[in-house]
PDB file of C-alpha atoms in Angstrom:
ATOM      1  CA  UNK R 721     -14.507 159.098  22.608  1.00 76.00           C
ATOM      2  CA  UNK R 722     -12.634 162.122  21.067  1.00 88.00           C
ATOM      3  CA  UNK R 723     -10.312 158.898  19.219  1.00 92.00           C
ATOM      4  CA  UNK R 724     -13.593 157.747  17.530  1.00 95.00           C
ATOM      5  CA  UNK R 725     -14.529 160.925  16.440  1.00 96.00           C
ATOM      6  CA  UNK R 726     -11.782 161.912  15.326  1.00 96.00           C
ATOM      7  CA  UNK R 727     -11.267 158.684  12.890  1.00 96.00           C
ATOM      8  CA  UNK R 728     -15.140 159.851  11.570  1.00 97.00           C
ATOM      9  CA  UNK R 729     -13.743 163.051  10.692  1.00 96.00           C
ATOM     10  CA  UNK R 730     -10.693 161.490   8.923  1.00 96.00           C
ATOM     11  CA  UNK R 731     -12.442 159.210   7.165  1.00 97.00           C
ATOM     12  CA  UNK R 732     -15.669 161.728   6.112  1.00 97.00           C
ATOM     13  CA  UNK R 733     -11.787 164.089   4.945  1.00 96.00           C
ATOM     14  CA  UNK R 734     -10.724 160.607   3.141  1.00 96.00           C
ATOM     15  CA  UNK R 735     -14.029 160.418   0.893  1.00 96.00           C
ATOM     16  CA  UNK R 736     -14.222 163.210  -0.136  1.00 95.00           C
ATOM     17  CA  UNK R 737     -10.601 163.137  -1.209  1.00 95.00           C
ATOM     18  CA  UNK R 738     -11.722 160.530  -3.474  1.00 95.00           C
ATOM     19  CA  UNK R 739     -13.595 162.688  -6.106  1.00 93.00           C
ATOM     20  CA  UNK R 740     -11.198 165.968  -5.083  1.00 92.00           C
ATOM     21  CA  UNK R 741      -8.771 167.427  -7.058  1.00 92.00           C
ATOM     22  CA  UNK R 742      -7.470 168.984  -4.505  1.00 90.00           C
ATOM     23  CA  UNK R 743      -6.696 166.859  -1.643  1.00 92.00           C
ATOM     24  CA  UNK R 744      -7.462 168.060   1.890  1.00 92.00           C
ATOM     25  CA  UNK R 745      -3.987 167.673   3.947  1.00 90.00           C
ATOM     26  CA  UNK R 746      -4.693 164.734   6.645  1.00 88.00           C
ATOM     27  CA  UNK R 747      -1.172 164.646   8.132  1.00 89.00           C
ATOM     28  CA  UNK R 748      -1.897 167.835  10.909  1.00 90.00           C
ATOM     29  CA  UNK R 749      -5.481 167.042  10.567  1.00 93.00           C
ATOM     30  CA  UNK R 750      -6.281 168.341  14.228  1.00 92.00           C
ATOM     31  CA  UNK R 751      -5.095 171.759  13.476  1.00 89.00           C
ATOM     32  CA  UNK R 752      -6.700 171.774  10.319  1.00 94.00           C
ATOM     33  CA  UNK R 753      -8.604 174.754   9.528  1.00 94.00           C
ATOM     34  CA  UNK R 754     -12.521 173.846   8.528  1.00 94.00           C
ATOM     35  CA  UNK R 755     -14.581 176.977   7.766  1.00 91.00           C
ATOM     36  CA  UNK R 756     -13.399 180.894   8.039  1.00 85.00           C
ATOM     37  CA  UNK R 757     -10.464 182.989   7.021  1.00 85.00           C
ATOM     38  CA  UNK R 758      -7.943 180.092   6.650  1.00 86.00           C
ATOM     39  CA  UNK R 759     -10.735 177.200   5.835  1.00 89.00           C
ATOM     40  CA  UNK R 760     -10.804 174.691   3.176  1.00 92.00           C
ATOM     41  CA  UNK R 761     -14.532 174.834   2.997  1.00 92.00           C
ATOM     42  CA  UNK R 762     -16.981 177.361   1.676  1.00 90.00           C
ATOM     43  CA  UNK R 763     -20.223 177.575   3.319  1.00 87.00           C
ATOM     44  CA  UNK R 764     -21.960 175.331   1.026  1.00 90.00           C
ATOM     45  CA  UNK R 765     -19.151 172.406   1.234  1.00 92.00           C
ATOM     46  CA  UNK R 766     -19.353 173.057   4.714  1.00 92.00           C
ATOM     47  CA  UNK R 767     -23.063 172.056   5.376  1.00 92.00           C
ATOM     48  CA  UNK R 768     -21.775 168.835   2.700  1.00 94.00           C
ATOM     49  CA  UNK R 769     -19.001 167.855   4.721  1.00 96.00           C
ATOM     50  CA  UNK R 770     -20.978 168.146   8.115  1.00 95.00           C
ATOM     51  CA  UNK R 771     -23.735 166.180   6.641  1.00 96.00           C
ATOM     52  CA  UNK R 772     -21.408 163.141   5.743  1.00 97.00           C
ATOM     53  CA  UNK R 773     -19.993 163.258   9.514  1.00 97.00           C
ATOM     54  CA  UNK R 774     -23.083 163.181  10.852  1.00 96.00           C
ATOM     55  CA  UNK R 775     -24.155 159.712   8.647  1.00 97.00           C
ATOM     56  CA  UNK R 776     -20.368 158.413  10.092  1.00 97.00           C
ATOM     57  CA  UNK R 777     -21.366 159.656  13.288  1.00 96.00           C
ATOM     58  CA  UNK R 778     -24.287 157.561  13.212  1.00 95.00           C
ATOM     59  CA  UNK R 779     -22.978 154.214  11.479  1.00 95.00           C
ATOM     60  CA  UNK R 780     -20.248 154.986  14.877  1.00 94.00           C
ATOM     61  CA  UNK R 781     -22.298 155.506  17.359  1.00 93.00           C
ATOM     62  CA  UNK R 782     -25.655 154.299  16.435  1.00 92.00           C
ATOM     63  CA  UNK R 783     -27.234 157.772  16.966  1.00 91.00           C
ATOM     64  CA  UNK R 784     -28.572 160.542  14.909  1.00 93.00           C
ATOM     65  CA  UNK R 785     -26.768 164.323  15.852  1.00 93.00           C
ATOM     66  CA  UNK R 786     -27.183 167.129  14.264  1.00 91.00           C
ATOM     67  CA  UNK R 787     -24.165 169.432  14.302  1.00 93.00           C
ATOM     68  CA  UNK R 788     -24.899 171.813  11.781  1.00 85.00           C
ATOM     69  CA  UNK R 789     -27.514 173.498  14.002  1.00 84.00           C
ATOM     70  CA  UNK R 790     -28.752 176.925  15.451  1.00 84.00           C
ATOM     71  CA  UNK R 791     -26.549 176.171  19.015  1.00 86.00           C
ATOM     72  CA  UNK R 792     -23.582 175.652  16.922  1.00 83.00           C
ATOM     73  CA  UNK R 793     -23.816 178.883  14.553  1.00 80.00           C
ATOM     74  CA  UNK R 794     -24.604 180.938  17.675  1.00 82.00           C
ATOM     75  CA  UNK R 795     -21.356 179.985  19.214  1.00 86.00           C
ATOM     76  CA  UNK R 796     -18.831 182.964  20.154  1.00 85.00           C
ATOM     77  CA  UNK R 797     -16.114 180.774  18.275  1.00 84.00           C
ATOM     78  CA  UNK R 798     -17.302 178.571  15.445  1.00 87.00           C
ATOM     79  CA  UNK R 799     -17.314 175.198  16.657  1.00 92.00           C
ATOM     80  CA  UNK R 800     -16.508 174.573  12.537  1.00 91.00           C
ATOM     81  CA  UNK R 801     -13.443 176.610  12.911  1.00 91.00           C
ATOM     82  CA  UNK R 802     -11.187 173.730  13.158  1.00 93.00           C
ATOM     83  CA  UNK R 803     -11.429 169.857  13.732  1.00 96.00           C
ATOM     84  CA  UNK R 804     -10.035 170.175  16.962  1.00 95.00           C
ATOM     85  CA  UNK R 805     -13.103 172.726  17.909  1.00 94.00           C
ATOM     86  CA  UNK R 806     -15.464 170.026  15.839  1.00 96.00           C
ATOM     87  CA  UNK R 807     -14.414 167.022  17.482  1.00 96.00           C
ATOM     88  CA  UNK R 808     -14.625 168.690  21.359  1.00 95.00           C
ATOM     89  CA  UNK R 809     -18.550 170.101  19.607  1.00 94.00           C
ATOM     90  CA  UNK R 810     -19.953 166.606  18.573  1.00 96.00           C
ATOM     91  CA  UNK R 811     -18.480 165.344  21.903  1.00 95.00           C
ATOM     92  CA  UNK R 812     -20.353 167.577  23.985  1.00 92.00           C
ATOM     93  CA  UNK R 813     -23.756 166.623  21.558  1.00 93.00           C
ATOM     94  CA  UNK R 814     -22.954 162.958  21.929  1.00 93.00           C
ATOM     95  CA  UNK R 815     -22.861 163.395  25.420  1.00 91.00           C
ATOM     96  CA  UNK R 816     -26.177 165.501  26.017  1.00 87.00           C
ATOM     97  CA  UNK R 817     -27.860 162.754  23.177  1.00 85.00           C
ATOM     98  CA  UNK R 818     -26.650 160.167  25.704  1.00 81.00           C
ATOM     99  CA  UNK R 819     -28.119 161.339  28.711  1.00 73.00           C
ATOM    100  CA  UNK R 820     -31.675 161.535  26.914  1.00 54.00           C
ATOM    101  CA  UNK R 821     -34.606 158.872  27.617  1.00 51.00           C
TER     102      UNK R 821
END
């Protein structure tokens, strides 16, 4: 699953390259930083750029998840912090969204 959601997360980085004028490096995209100190994203792009992952995440996987949510914010370490961090986050919400009637 993490191979799937990772290609979301490339492709939601690949879009919005399209209309950037500053491209978002996609060749260490695992390590990439997302949000914080050493982020490429500013809250509000943030809560963009989660938004379009979630409507990939859907097309994907044929179910709505939220990531950009109060269990994700509360986290000791940002979940947003990097892709690797977001990919292992909307795994674990896939999962529990799985196991629901």
């Amino acid at each position: 699953m993490n191979d799937r959601i990772l290609q979301v997360i490339v492709s939601a980085i690949e879009e919005l390259n399209e209309s950037r004028e500053e491209k978002i490096p996609t060749d260490n995209v695992l390590d990439l930083s997302l949000y914080g100190d050493a982020g490429i994203f500013e809250s509000m792009h943030l809560v963009g750029f989660l938004a379009l992952v979630e409507e990939k995440l859907e097309d994907e996987f044929d179910v709505e998840v939220t990531l950009a949510s109060e269990k994700a914010v509360s986290r000791r370490v940002s979940p947003f912090s990097s892709v690797r961090r977001l990919i292992d986050f909307t795994e674990e919400e896939l999962r529990l969204l799985a196991t629901l009637p």
